[in-house]
Short mmCIF file of C-alpha atoms in Angstrom, two decimals:
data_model
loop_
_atom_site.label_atom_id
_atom_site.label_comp_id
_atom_site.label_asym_id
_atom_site.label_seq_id
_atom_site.Cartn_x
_atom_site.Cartn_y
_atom_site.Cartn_z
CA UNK A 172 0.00 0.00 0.00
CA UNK A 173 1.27 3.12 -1.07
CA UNK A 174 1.31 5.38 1.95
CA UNK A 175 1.00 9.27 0.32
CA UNK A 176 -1.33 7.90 -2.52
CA UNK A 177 -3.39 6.01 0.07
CA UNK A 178 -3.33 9.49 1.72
CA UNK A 179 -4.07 11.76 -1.31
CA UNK A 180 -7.28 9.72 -1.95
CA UNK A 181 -8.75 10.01 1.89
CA UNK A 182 -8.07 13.78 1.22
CA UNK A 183 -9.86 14.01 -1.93
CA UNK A 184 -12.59 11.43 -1.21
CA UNK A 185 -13.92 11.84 2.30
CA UNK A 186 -12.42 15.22 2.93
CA UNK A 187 -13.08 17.10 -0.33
CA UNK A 188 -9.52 18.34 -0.73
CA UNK A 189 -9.28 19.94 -4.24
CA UNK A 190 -6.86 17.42 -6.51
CA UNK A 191 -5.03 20.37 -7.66
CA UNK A 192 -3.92 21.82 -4.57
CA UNK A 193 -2.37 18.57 -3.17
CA UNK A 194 1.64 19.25 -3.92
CA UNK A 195 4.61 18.16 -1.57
CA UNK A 196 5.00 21.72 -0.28
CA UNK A 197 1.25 22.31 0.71
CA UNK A 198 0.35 22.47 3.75
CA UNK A 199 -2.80 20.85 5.81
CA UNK A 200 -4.30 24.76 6.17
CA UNK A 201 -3.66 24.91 2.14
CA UNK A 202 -5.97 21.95 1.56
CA UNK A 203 -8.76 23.57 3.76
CA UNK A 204 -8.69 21.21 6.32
CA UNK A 205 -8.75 22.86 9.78
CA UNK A 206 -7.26 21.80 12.70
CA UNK A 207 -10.55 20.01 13.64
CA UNK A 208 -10.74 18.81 10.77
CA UNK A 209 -6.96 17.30 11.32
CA UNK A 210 -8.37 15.77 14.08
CA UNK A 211 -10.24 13.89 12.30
CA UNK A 212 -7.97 12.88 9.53
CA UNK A 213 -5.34 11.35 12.20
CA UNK A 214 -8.26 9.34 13.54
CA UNK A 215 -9.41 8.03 10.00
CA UNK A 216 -5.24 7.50 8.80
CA UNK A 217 -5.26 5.60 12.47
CA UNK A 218 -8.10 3.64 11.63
CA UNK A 219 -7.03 2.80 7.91
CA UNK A 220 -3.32 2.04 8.61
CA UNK A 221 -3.60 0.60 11.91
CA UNK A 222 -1.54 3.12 13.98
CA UNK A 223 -1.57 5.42 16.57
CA UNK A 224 -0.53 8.88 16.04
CA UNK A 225 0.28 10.55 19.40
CA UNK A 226 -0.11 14.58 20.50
CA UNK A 227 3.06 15.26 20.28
CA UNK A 228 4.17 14.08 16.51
CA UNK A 229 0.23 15.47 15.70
CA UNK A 230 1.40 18.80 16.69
CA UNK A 231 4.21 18.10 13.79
CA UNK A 232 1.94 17.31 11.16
CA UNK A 233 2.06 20.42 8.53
CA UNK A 234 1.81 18.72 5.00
CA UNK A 235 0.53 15.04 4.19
CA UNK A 236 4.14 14.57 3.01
CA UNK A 237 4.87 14.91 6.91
CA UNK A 238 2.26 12.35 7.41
CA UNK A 239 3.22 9.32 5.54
CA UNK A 240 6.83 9.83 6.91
CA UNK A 241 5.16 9.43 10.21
CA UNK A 242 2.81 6.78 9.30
CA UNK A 243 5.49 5.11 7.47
CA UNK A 244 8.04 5.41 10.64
CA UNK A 245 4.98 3.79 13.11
CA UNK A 246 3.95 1.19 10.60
CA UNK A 247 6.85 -1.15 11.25
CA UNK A 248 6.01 -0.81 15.64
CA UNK A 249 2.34 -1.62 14.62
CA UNK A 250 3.49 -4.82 12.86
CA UNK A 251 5.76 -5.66 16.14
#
């Protein structure tokens, strides 16, 4: 499974994220999603790749680019 793909459709699909705005450099705020709206991305990327994304690397998150390095980094401790 392709971990930014898999991540560029939940944006598009189930949070309306225009195609054309997802780039490496964009940010979260860039693709409309708000920080409640974050909230509830973590929980659906926890659900859908089986990890769990604590407070502290949340408060990291700034691009989806910076969230498949993290779900790709946890993916390997889920497995364990």
């Amino acid at each position: 499974m392709d971990t930014r793909q898999t991540l560029t459709d939940i944006a598009i699909k189930e949070f309306h994220c225009d195609p054309e705005k997802i780039r490496e450099d964009a940010t979260i705020k860039d693709l409309g999603i708000d920080s409640l709206g974050l909230l509830e991305f973590i929980f659906r990327i926890e659900e859908v790749f089986a990890v769990r994304i604590g407070n502290e690397d949340a408060e990291k998150i700034r691009t989806l680019d910076d969230i498949a390095d993290l779900v790709d980094r946890l993916r390997p401790q889920a497995a364990a």
